[in-house]
CSV table of N, CA and C in Angstrom, one decimal:
chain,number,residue,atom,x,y,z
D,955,UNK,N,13.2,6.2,-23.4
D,955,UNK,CA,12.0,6.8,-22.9
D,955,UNK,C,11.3,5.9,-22.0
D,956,UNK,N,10.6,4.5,-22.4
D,956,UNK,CA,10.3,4.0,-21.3
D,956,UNK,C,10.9,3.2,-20.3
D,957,UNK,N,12.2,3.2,-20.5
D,957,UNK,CA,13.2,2.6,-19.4
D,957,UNK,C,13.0,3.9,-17.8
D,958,UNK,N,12.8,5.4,-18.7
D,958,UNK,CA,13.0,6.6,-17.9
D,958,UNK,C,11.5,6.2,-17.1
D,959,UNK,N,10.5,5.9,-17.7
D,959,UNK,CA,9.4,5.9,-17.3
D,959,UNK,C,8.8,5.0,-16.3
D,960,UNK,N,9.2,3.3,-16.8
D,960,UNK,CA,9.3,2.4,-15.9
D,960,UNK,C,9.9,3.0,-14.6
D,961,UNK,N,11.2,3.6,-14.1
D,961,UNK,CA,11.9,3.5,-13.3
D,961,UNK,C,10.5,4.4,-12.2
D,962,UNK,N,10.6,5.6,-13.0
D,962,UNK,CA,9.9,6.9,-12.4
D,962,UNK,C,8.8,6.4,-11.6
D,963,UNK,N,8.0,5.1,-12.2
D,963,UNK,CA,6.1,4.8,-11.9
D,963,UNK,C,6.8,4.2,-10.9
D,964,UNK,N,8.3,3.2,-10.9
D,964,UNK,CA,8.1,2.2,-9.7
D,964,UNK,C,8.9,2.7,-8.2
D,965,UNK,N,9.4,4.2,-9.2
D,965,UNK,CA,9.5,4.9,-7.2
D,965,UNK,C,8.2,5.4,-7.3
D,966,UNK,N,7.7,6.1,-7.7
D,966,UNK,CA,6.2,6.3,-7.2
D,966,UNK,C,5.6,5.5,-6.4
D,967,UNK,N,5.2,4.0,-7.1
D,967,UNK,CA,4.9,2.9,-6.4
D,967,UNK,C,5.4,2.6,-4.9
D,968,UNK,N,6.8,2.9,-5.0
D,968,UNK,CA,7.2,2.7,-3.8
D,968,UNK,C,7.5,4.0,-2.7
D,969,UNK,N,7.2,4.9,-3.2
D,969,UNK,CA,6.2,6.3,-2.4
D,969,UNK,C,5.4,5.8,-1.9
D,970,UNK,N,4.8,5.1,-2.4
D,970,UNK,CA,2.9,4.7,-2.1
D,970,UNK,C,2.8,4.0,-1.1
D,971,UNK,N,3.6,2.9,-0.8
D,971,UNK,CA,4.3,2.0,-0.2
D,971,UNK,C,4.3,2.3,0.9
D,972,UNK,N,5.5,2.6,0.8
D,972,UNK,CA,6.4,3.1,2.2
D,972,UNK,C,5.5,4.2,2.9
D,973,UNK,N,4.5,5.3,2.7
D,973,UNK,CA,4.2,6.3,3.1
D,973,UNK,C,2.8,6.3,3.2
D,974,UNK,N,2.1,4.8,2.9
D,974,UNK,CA,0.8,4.6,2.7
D,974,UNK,C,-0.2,5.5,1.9
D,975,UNK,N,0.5,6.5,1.0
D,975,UNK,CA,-0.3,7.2,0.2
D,975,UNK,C,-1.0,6.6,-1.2
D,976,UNK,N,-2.2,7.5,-1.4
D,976,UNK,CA,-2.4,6.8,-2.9
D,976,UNK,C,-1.7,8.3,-3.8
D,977,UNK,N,-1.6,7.6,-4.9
D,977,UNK,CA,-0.9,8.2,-6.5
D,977,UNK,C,-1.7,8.3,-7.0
D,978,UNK,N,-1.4,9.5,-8.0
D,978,UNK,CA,-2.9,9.6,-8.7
D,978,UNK,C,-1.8,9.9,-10.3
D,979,UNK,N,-2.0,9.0,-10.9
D,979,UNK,CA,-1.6,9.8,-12.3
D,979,UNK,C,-2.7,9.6,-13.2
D,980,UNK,N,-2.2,10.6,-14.4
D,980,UNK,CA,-3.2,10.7,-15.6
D,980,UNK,C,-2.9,10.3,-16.7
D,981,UNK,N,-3.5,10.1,-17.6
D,981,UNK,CA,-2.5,9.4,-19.0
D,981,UNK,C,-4.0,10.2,-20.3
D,982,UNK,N,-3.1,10.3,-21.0
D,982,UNK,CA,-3.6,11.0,-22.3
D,982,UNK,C,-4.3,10.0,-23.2
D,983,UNK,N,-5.3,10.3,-23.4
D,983,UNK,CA,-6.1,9.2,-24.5
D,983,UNK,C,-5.8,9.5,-26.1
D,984,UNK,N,-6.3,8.8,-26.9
D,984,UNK,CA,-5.8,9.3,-28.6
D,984,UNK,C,-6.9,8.4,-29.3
D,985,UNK,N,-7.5,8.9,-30.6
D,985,UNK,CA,-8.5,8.2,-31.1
D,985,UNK,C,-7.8,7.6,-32.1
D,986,UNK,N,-8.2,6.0,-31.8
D,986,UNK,CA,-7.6,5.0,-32.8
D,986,UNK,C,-8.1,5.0,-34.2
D,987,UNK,N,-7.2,4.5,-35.2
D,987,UNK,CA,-8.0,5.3,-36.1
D,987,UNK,C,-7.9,3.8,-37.1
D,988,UNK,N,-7.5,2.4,-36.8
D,988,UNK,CA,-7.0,1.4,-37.6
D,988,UNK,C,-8.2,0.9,-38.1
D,989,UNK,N,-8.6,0.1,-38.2
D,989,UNK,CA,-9.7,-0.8,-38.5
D,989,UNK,C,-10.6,-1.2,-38.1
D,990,UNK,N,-10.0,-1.7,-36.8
D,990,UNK,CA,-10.2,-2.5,-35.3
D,990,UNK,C,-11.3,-1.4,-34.9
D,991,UNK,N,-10.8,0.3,-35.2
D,991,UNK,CA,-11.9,1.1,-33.9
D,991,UNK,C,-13.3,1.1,-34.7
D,992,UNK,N,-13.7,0.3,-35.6
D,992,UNK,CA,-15.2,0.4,-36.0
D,992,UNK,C,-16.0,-0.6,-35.4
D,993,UNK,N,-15.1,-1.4,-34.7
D,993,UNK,CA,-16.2,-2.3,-34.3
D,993,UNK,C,-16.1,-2.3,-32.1
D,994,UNK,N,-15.4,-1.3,-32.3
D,994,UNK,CA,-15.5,-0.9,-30.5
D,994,UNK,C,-16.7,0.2,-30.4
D,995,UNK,N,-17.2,0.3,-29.4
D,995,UNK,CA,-18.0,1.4,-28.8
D,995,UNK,C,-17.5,3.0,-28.8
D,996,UNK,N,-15.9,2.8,-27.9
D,996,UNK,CA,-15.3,3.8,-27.5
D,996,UNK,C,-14.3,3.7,-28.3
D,997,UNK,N,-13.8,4.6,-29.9
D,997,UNK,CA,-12.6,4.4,-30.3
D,997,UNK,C,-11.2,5.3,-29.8
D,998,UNK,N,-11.2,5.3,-28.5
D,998,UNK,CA,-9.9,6.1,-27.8
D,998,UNK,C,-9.5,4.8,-27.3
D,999,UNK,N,-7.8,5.3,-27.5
D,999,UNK,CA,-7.2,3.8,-26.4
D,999,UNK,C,-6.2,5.2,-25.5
D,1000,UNK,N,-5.4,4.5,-24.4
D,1000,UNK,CA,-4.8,5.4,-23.6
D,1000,UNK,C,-3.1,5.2,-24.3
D,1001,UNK,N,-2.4,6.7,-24.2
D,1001,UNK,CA,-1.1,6.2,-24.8
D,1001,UNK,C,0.0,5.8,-24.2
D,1002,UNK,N,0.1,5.7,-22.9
D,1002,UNK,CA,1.3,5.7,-21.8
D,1002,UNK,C,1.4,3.9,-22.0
D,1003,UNK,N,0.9,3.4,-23.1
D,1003,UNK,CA,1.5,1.9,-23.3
D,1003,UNK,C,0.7,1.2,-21.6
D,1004,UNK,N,1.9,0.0,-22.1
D,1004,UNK,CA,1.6,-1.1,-21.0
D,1004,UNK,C,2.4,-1.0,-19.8
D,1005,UNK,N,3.0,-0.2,-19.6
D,1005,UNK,CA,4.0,0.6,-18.9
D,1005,UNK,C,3.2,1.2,-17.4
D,1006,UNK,N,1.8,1.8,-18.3
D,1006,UNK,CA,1.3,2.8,-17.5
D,1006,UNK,C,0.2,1.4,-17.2
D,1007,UNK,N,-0.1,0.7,-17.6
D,1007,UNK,CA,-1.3,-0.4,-17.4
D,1007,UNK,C,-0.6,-0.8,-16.4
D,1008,UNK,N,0.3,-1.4,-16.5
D,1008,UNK,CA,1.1,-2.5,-15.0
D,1008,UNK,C,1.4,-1.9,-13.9
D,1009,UNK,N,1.6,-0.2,-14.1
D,1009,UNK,CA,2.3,0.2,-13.2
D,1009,UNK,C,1.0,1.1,-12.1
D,1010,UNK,N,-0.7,0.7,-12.6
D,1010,UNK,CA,-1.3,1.1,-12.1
D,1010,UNK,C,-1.9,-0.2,-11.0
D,1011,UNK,N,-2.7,0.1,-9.7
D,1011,UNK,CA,-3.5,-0.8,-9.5
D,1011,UNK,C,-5.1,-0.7,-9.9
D,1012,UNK,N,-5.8,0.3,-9.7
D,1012,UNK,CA,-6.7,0.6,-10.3
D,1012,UNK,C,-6.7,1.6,-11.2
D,1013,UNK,N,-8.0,1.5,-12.8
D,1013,UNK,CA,-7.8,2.5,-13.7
D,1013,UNK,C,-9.2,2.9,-13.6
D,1014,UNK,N,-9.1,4.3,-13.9
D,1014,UNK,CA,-10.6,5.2,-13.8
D,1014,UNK,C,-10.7,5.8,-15.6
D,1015,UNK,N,-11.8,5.9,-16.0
D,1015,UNK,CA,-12.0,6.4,-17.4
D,1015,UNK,C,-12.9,7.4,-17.1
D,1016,UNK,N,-12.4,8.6,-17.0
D,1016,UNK,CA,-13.2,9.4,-16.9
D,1016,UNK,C,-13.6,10.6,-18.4
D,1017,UNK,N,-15.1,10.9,-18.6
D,1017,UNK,CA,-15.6,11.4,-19.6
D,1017,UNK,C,-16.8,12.6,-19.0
D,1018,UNK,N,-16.9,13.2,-20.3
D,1018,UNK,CA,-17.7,14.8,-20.2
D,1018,UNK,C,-19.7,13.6,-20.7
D,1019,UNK,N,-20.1,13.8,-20.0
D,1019,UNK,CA,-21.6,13.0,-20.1
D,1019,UNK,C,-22.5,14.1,-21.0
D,1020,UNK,N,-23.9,13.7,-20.7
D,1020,UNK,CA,-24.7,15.2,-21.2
D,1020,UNK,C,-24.9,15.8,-20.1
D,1021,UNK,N,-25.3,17.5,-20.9
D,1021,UNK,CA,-25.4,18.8,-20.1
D,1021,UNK,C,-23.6,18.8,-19.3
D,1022,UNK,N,-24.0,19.1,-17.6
D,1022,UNK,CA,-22.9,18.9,-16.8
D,1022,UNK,C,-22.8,18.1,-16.1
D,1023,UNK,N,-23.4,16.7,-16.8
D,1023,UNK,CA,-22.8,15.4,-15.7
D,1023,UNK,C,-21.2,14.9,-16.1
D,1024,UNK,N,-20.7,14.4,-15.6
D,1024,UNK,CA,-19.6,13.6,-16.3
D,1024,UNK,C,-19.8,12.2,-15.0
D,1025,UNK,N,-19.1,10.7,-16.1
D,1025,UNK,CA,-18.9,10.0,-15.9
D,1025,UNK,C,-17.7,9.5,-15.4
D,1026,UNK,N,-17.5,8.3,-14.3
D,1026,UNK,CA,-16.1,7.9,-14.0
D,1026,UNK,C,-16.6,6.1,-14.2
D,1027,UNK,N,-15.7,5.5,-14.6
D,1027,UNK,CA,-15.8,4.4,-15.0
D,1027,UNK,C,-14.5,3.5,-14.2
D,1028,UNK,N,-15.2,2.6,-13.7
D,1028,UNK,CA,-13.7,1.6,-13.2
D,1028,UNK,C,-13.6,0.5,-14.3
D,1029,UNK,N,-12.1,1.1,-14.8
D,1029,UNK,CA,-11.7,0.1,-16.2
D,1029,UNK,C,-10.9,-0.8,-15.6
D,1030,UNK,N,-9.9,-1.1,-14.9
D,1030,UNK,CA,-9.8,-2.1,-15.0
D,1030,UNK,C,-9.8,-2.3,-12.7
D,1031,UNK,N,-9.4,-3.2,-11.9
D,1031,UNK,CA,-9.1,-2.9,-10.6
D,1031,UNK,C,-9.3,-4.8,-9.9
D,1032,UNK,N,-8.3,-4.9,-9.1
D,1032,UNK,CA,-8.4,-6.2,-8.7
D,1032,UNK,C,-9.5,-6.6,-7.5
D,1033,UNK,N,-9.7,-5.9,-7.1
D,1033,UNK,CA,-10.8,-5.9,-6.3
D,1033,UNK,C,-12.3,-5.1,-6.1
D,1034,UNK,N,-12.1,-4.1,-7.1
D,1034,UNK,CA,-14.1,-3.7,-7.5
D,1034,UNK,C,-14.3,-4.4,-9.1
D,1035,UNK,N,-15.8,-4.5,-9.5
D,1035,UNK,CA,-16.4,-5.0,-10.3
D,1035,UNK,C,-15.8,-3.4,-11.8
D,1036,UNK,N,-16.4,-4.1,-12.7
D,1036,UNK,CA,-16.2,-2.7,-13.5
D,1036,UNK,C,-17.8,-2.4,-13.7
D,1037,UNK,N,-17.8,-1.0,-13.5
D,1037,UNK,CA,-18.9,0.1,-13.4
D,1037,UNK,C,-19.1,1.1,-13.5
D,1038,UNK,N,-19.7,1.8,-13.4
D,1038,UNK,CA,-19.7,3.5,-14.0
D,1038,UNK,C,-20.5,4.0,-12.9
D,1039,UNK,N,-20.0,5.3,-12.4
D,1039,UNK,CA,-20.8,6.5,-11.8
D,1039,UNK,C,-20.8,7.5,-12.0
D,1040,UNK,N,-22.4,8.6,-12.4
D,1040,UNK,CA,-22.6,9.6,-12.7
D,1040,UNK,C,-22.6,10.7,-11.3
D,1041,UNK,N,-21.4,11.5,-11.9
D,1041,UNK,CA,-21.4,13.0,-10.9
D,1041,UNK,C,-21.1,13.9,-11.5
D,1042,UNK,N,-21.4,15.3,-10.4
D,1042,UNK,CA,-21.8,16.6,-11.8
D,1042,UNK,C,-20.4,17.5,-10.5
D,1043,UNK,N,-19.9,18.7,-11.5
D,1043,UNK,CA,-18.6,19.3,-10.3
D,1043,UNK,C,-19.7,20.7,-10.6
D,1044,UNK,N,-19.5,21.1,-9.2
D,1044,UNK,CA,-20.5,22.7,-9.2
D,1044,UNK,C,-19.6,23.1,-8.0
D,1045,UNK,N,-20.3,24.6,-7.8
D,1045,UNK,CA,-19.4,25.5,-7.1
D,1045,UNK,C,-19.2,24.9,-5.6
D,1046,UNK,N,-19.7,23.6,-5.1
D,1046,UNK,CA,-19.7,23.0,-3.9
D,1046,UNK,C,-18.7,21.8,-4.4
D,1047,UNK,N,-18.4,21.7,-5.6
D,1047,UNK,CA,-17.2,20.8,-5.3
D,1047,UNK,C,-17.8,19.4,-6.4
D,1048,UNK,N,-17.5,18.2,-5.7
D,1048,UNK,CA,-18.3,17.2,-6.5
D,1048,UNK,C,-19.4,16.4,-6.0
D,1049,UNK,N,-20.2,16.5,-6.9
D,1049,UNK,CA,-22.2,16.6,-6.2
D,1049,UNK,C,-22.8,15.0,-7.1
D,1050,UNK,N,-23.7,14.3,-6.6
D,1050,UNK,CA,-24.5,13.3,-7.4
D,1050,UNK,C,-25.1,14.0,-8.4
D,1051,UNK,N,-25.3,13.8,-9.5
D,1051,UNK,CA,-25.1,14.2,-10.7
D,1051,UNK,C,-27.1,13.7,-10.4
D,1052,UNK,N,-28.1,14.8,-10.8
D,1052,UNK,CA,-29.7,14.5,-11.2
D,1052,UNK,C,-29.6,15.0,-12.1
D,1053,UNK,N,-30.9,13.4,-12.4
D,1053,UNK,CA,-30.8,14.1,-14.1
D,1053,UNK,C,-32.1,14.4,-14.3
């Protein structure tokens, strides 16, 4: 399974490449449940392994906020800072989120 997966992310990668596009994938989160997750903030880790970590260049953490804001977070990226920005999706699309 991850030999199928490795192969898959690094033609992707090299889609991206060759065609100057960006890739957008998603990966499934899961709530840790060991010991470890009482002393984190957020106890969700992502499950596509380290597979899906290497095979990204930048990672976005995106979450449901209060009311209809939601949050995007840059987790990890080699060249922005890590930070969060609040935006709200309404029938115009995606809007700065007032609170």
């Amino acid at each position: 399974v991850y030999k199928r997966q490795g192969r898959f992310l690094r033609n992707l990668q090299r889609l991206a490449d060759e065609f100057s596009i960006a890739v957008v994938i998603t990966n499934q989160v899961m709530s840790q449940v060991d010991g470890a997750a009482m002393f984190t903030g957020d106890a969700k880790k992502p499950i596509g392994g380290n597979i899906m970590a290497h095979a990204s260049t930048t990672r976005l953490y995106l979450r449901k906020g209060r009311g209809e804001s939601r949050i995007c977070k840059i987790y990890d990226s080699p060249c922005l800072p890590e930070s969060e920005a609040t935006y709200a999706i309404g029938k115009g699309g995606i809007t700065d989120h007032n609170e």
